[in-house]
Amino acid sequence: MRKDSVFFVRRVLLGAFLVTLGLCLPVSALADLLPLGESVSTSRFSDEKIQLLAPSDTGNRPPLIYEAGDDFLGQGELQEGFTTPWGAVWQPQFWFFGTLQSGVFYFDNPRIRGAPAAEWATRLALFANLQLTHTEKLIIGVRPLDRNSFNRYTRVQLNDEFGSSKIE
């Protein structure tokens, strides 16, 4: 008796699977006949032409901290480079750059804090890019002031009481 019930359950499951498969296959075929939602094709590029900005209109980039080799985003001919003993042609370039973000904030919300507070927050990110060829490069980035954590700033909270400032 137990063998018959197992056989029956298997037949029911196989039948349910085949019915589900039979219902799902035509759904993708009917999608073109019965579209839902937006039916206008938007994949074509516009024929409208726009004028690109001249390089003088986009502003000048600030200089890098240190630059060796070809200029970063420079114009003109590239240096020849040299051939390594294993046959690769290297055109080494080294760029050292960074960003400094700093701001002073003041907030006075008695519901959050009892007294007004001010703080000074700073973040420094430094990067070194050693480019041996245009496809082989080594990039190193450090953030010395915030312990290399992406969501932190070095903060100094300024209070009225002398010596009670908090530095993170």
XYZ file of N, CA and C in Angstrom:
504
model
N 0.831 -1.199 0.000
C 0.000 0.000 0.000
C 0.867 1.251 0.000
N 1.945 1.226 0.705
C 2.833 2.390 0.797
C 3.472 2.678 -0.553
N 3.808 1.633 -1.312
C 4.424 1.811 -2.615
C 3.456 2.503 -3.573
N 2.186 2.183 -3.488
C 1.191 2.814 -4.354
C 1.033 4.297 -4.043
N 1.092 4.678 -2.767
C 0.938 6.096 -2.411
C 2.144 6.913 -2.880
N 3.348 6.343 -2.801
C 4.539 7.045 -3.291
C 4.433 7.231 -4.800
N 3.994 6.184 -5.493
C 3.818 6.267 -6.937
C 2.779 7.324 -7.301
N 1.689 7.393 -6.541
C 0.636 8.374 -6.790
C 1.156 9.802 -6.579
N 1.922 10.028 -5.502
C 2.470 11.362 -5.222
C 3.421 11.786 -6.339
N 4.242 10.858 -6.803
C 5.157 11.180 -7.898
C 4.398 11.548 -9.168
N 3.338 10.822 -9.466
C 2.541 11.120 -10.666
C 1.874 12.485 -10.546
N 1.386 12.819 -9.356
C 0.747 14.123 -9.149
C 1.770 15.244 -9.306
N 2.955 15.079 -8.714
C 3.992 16.106 -8.829
C 4.463 16.265 -10.268
N 4.647 15.158 -10.986
C 5.052 15.231 -12.381
C 3.973 15.904 -13.217
N 2.733 15.579 -12.963
C 1.636 16.213 -13.691
C 1.566 17.704 -13.412
N 1.747 18.102 -12.156
C 1.726 19.532 -11.810
C 2.884 20.259 -12.485
N 4.046 19.620 -12.529
C 5.208 20.231 -13.187
C 4.951 20.418 -14.681
N 4.401 19.400 -15.330
C 4.139 19.499 -16.767
C 3.073 20.544 -17.074
N 2.043 20.635 -16.258
C 1.010 21.656 -16.459
C 1.603 23.049 -16.281
N 2.436 23.243 -15.250
C 3.080 24.541 -15.024
C 3.997 24.897 -16.181
N 4.764 23.938 -16.656
C 5.656 24.169 -17.787
C 4.857 24.518 -19.036
N 3.762 23.830 -19.254
C 2.914 24.102 -20.412
C 2.282 25.479 -20.365
N 1.977 25.969 -19.173
C 1.384 27.298 -19.053
C 2.426 28.407 -19.145
N 3.649 28.139 -18.718
C 4.688 29.174 -18.701
C 5.329 29.395 -20.059
N 5.461 28.366 -20.870
C 6.124 28.524 -22.164
C 5.397 29.496 -23.088
N 4.077 29.399 -23.241
C 3.428 30.330 -24.169
C 3.363 31.764 -23.649
N 3.611 31.981 -22.369
C 3.523 33.340 -21.832
C 4.543 34.245 -22.507
N 5.787 33.768 -22.698
C 6.786 34.597 -23.357
C 6.448 34.788 -24.828
N 5.827 33.812 -25.457
C 5.438 33.951 -26.858
C 4.283 34.930 -27.006
N 3.408 35.004 -26.017
C 2.265 35.913 -26.080
C 2.619 37.329 -25.647
N 3.812 37.538 -25.128
C 4.185 38.864 -24.638
C 4.193 39.892 -25.757
N 4.545 39.480 -26.986
C 4.532 40.418 -28.106
C 3.113 40.726 -28.568
N 2.207 39.773 -28.418
C 0.827 39.995 -28.842
C 0.039 40.814 -27.830
N 0.317 40.632 -26.559
C -0.404 41.331 -25.503
C 0.582 42.124 -24.644
N 1.104 43.257 -25.147
C 2.104 43.996 -24.366
C 1.480 44.668 -23.152
N 2.219 44.681 -22.070
C 1.788 45.365 -20.865
C 2.665 46.588 -20.670
N 2.098 47.676 -20.254
C 2.892 48.871 -19.991
C 3.223 49.633 -21.260
N 4.393 50.251 -21.282
C 4.833 51.104 -22.384
C 5.043 50.274 -23.647
N 4.391 50.673 -24.742
C 4.526 49.925 -25.990
C 5.295 50.706 -27.048
N 5.823 51.880 -26.712
C 6.578 52.686 -27.659
C 8.053 52.337 -27.521
N 8.709 52.079 -28.633
C 10.127 51.743 -28.599
C 10.941 52.995 -28.298
N 11.837 52.912 -27.326
C 12.658 54.063 -26.953
C 14.141 53.769 -27.110
N 14.499 52.743 -27.890
C 15.896 52.363 -27.998
C 16.644 53.122 -29.092
N 15.971 53.894 -29.906
C 16.611 54.594 -31.012
C 17.227 55.899 -30.532
N 18.420 56.219 -31.067
C 19.061 57.485 -30.736
C 18.305 58.634 -31.386
N 18.400 59.796 -30.779
C 17.746 60.984 -31.311
C 18.498 61.484 -32.545
N 17.761 62.076 -33.487
C 18.377 62.682 -34.673
C 18.830 64.108 -34.402
N 18.462 64.650 -33.252
C 18.834 66.023 -32.921
C 20.324 66.101 -32.622
N 20.992 67.088 -33.226
C 22.429 67.254 -33.037
C 22.677 68.314 -31.978
N 23.668 68.071 -31.137
C 24.035 69.052 -30.126
C 25.483 69.457 -30.350
N 25.798 70.665 -29.982
C 27.159 71.167 -30.126
C 27.940 70.853 -28.854
N 29.106 70.240 -29.010
C 29.945 69.953 -27.859
C 30.603 71.233 -27.375
N 30.908 71.290 -26.088
C 31.568 72.464 -25.528
C 33.031 72.494 -25.940
N 33.520 73.675 -26.201
C 34.941 73.841 -26.492
C 35.730 73.601 -25.206
N 36.980 73.105 -25.303
C 37.763 72.861 -24.077
C 37.916 74.100 -23.202
N 37.935 75.281 -23.788
C 38.076 76.490 -22.976
C 36.812 76.780 -22.170
N 35.656 76.280 -22.623
C 34.396 76.511 -21.915
C 34.201 75.560 -20.735
N 34.920 74.472 -20.709
C 34.751 73.500 -19.629
C 35.642 73.790 -18.435
N 36.528 74.756 -18.551
C 37.397 75.112 -17.433
C 38.683 74.312 -17.455
N 39.597 74.712 -16.646
C 40.887 74.039 -16.566
C 40.921 73.152 -15.333
N 41.591 72.022 -15.451
C 41.716 71.136 -14.302
C 42.844 71.635 -13.413
N 42.744 71.443 -12.113
C 43.845 71.849 -11.230
C 45.053 70.948 -11.467
N 46.245 71.460 -11.253
C 47.432 70.632 -11.477
C 47.531 69.517 -10.432
N 48.181 68.426 -10.818
C 48.412 67.326 -9.887
C 49.521 67.711 -8.918
N 49.605 67.019 -7.786
C 50.659 67.301 -6.811
C 52.022 66.997 -7.420
N 52.146 65.863 -8.106
C 53.394 65.507 -8.784
C 53.030 64.732 -10.040
N 53.735 65.013 -11.122
C 53.441 64.403 -12.404
C 54.756 64.093 -13.110
N 54.987 62.833 -13.488
C 56.187 62.455 -14.232
C 55.765 61.611 -15.427
N 56.440 61.768 -16.541
C 56.065 61.065 -17.763
C 55.166 61.958 -18.592
N 54.300 61.346 -19.383
C 53.365 62.123 -20.199
C 52.391 62.873 -19.303
N 51.943 64.034 -19.786
C 50.990 64.829 -19.015
C 49.662 64.095 -18.894
N 49.042 64.201 -17.726
C 47.720 63.629 -17.506
C 46.718 64.425 -18.337
N 46.005 63.750 -19.225
C 45.065 64.376 -20.163
C 45.755 65.428 -21.029
N 47.042 65.243 -21.301
C 47.786 66.199 -22.116
C 47.595 65.934 -23.599
N 48.066 66.862 -24.408
C 47.989 66.747 -25.857
C 49.391 66.589 -26.408
N 49.499 66.044 -27.599
C 50.792 65.908 -28.250
C 51.222 64.461 -28.350
N 52.483 64.281 -28.750
C 53.013 62.940 -28.953
C 53.358 62.278 -27.617
N 53.244 60.954 -27.602
C 53.598 60.178 -26.419
C 55.085 59.854 -26.463
N 55.688 59.695 -25.307
C 57.104 59.328 -25.260
C 57.293 57.902 -25.782
N 58.495 57.618 -26.275
C 58.775 56.299 -26.852
C 58.800 55.205 -25.812
N 59.329 55.463 -24.660
C 59.456 54.438 -23.642
C 60.680 53.582 -23.884
N 60.705 52.386 -23.311
C 61.840 51.488 -23.495
C 61.337 50.051 -23.530
N 62.154 49.182 -24.088
C 61.806 47.771 -24.204
C 62.452 47.003 -23.056
N 61.667 46.221 -22.360
C 62.173 45.417 -21.248
C 62.852 44.157 -21.796
N 63.657 43.462 -20.992
C 64.308 42.231 -21.462
C 63.325 41.154 -21.921
N 62.100 41.146 -21.425
C 61.123 40.136 -21.832
C 60.257 40.606 -22.992
N 60.572 41.779 -23.574
C 59.932 42.204 -24.812
C 58.810 43.209 -24.672
N 58.402 43.543 -23.474
C 57.326 44.521 -23.290
C 57.873 45.933 -23.483
N 57.050 46.798 -24.029
C 57.429 48.205 -24.189
C 56.729 48.992 -23.089
N 57.517 49.584 -22.212
C 56.974 50.362 -21.103
C 57.127 51.841 -21.388
N 56.072 52.572 -21.121
C 56.075 54.036 -21.188
C 55.669 54.530 -19.802
N 56.575 54.505 -18.836
C 56.178 54.763 -17.450
C 55.713 56.201 -17.224
N 54.680 56.297 -16.406
C 54.137 57.586 -15.981
C 53.785 57.454 -14.507
N 53.961 58.522 -13.765
C 53.628 58.505 -12.344
C 52.858 59.773 -12.018
N 51.687 59.606 -11.441
C 50.857 60.745 -11.054
C 50.530 60.614 -9.575
N 50.706 61.695 -8.847
C 50.376 61.747 -7.423
C 49.362 62.869 -7.251
N 48.188 62.541 -6.726
C 47.121 63.531 -6.606
C 46.279 63.224 -5.376
N 45.384 64.122 -5.038
C 44.552 63.907 -3.868
C 43.418 64.901 -3.779
N 42.577 64.691 -2.789
C 41.479 65.606 -2.506
C 41.471 65.919 -1.018
N 41.107 67.128 -0.703
C 40.973 67.564 0.686
C 39.588 68.163 0.843
N 38.806 67.600 1.747
C 37.476 68.116 2.051
C 37.491 68.614 3.482
N 36.978 69.802 3.689
C 36.967 70.363 5.031
C 35.747 71.257 5.177
N 35.173 71.253 6.351
C 34.006 72.086 6.579
C 33.770 72.334 8.054
N 33.164 73.481 8.362
C 32.787 73.835 9.727
C 31.264 73.832 9.780
N 30.706 73.154 10.766
C 29.263 73.014 10.888
C 28.809 73.547 12.236
N 27.629 74.161 12.237
C 27.013 74.638 13.473
C 25.570 74.178 13.452
N 25.115 73.571 14.533
C 23.718 73.167 14.601
C 23.179 73.452 15.991
N 21.926 73.873 15.984
C 21.250 74.235 17.226
C 19.854 73.629 17.169
N 19.719 72.429 17.669
C 18.438 71.750 17.699
C 18.247 71.211 19.110
N 17.448 71.897 19.941
C 17.309 71.488 21.342
C 16.713 70.092 21.515
N 15.961 69.600 20.530
C 15.387 68.263 20.676
C 16.466 67.183 20.575
N 17.508 67.441 19.802
C 18.580 66.453 19.647
C 19.659 66.657 20.698
N 20.099 67.890 20.865
C 21.128 68.212 21.860
C 20.600 69.332 22.730
N 21.040 69.367 23.931
C 20.593 70.422 24.828
C 21.167 71.773 24.461
N 22.427 71.814 24.044
C 23.096 73.083 23.753
C 23.545 73.096 22.295
N 23.719 74.285 21.736
C 24.234 74.353 20.368
C 25.637 73.745 20.297
N 25.977 73.232 19.144
C 27.291 72.608 18.979
C 27.854 72.964 17.616
N 29.154 72.965 17.545
C 29.847 73.210 16.286
C 30.952 72.171 16.143
N 31.268 71.841 14.908
C 32.359 70.911 14.679
C 33.059 71.234 13.374
N 34.303 70.808 13.314
C 35.113 70.971 12.116
C 35.457 69.568 11.639
N 35.106 69.239 10.389
C 35.349 67.905 9.835
C 36.275 68.017 8.633
N 37.199 67.071 8.534
C 38.194 67.083 7.465
C 38.434 65.666 6.967
N 38.646 65.549 5.665
C 39.019 64.269 5.060
C 40.071 64.534 3.993
N 41.149 63.755 4.023
C 42.221 63.860 3.040
C 42.378 62.502 2.367
N 42.325 62.489 1.044
C 42.527 61.258 0.275
C 43.691 61.484 -0.677
N 44.690 60.612 -0.614
C 45.873 60.711 -1.472
C 45.967 59.468 -2.352
N 46.337 59.672 -3.611
C 46.425 58.580 -4.573
C 47.738 58.665 -5.337
N 48.317 57.509 -5.622
C 49.504 57.407 -6.470
C 49.175 56.431 -7.591
N 49.440 56.830 -8.828
C 49.145 56.014 -9.995
C 50.440 55.807 -10.764
N 50.986 54.594 -10.730
C 52.159 54.235 -11.519
C 51.658 53.451 -12.717
N 51.800 54.038 -13.892
C 51.301 53.430 -15.115
C 52.501 53.007 -15.951
N 52.686 51.690 -16.122
C 53.810 51.173 -16.898
C 53.493 51.164 -18.386
N 52.307 50.702 -18.747
C 51.789 50.815 -20.108
C 50.396 51.395 -19.958
N 49.678 51.519 -21.055
C 48.333 52.088 -20.946
C 47.320 51.077 -20.425
N 47.731 49.827 -20.264
C 46.833 48.819 -19.699
C 47.359 48.222 -18.398
N 48.619 48.443 -18.069
C 49.199 47.892 -16.844
C 49.534 49.035 -15.905
N 48.858 49.051 -14.777
C 49.063 50.153 -13.837
C 48.899 49.667 -12.414
N 49.448 50.430 -11.511
C 49.345 50.164 -10.081
C 48.839 51.446 -9.428
N 47.698 51.352 -8.756
C 47.092 52.522 -8.120
C 47.000 52.251 -6.622
N 47.496 53.188 -5.835
C 47.453 53.071 -4.380
C 46.733 54.298 -3.838
N 45.793 54.086 -2.937
C 45.073 55.184 -2.307
C 45.092 55.043 -0.800
N 45.342 56.129 -0.106
C 45.322 56.128 1.360
C 44.548 57.343 1.849
N 43.945 57.193 3.017
C 43.268 58.310 3.672
C 43.814 58.379 5.086
N 44.883 59.119 5.301
C 45.584 59.078 6.584
C 44.831 59.708 7.749
N 43.894 60.589 7.500
C 43.249 61.294 8.604
C 42.026 60.581 9.161
N 41.419 59.662 8.415
C 40.199 59.018 8.899
C 40.317 57.495 8.951
N 41.509 56.989 9.096
C 41.787 55.564 9.264
C 41.244 54.724 8.109
N 41.259 55.271 6.897
C 40.850 54.579 5.668
C 39.433 54.013 5.730
N 38.559 54.610 6.494
C 37.170 54.181 6.564
C 36.346 55.090 5.665
N 35.511 54.501 4.793
C 34.816 55.292 3.780
C 33.776 56.251 4.355
N 33.261 56.005 5.543
C 32.181 56.834 6.073
C 32.621 57.705 7.246
N 33.912 57.958 7.381
C 34.394 58.743 8.519
C 35.087 60.005 8.053
N 35.053 60.987 8.898
C 35.823 62.216 8.756
C 36.588 62.408 10.056
N 37.696 63.122 9.996
C 38.360 63.532 11.227
C 37.583 64.733 11.741
N 37.053 64.631 12.955
C 36.175 65.675 13.481
C 36.709 66.252 14.771
N 36.529 67.537 14.922
C 36.817 68.221 16.177
C 35.531 68.925 16.580
N 34.978 68.550 17.729
C 33.775 69.212 18.218
C 34.192 70.388 19.080
N 33.646 71.550 18.768
C 33.991 72.782 19.467
C 32.889 73.093 20.468
N 33.252 73.163 21.741
C 32.282 73.426 22.804
C 32.638 74.710 23.533
N 31.700 75.185 24.375
C 31.941 76.385 25.169
C 32.931 76.126 26.294
N 32.948 74.909 26.801
C 33.822 74.601 27.924
C 35.236 74.329 27.416
N 36.211 75.017 27.984
C 37.594 74.860 27.544
C 38.099 73.457 27.861
N 38.718 72.825 26.891
C 39.290 71.503 27.114
C 38.318 70.360 26.950
N 37.072 70.633 26.578
C 36.113 69.541 26.452
C 35.864 69.166 24.993
N 36.686 69.651 24.084
C 36.510 69.305 22.680
C 36.771 67.823 22.467
N 36.036 67.245 21.547
C 36.167 65.826 21.257
C 36.796 65.675 19.877
N 37.869 64.917 19.797
C 38.539 64.673 18.523
C 38.342 63.213 18.168
N 37.825 62.955 16.972
C 37.640 61.570 16.495
C 38.628 61.302 15.391
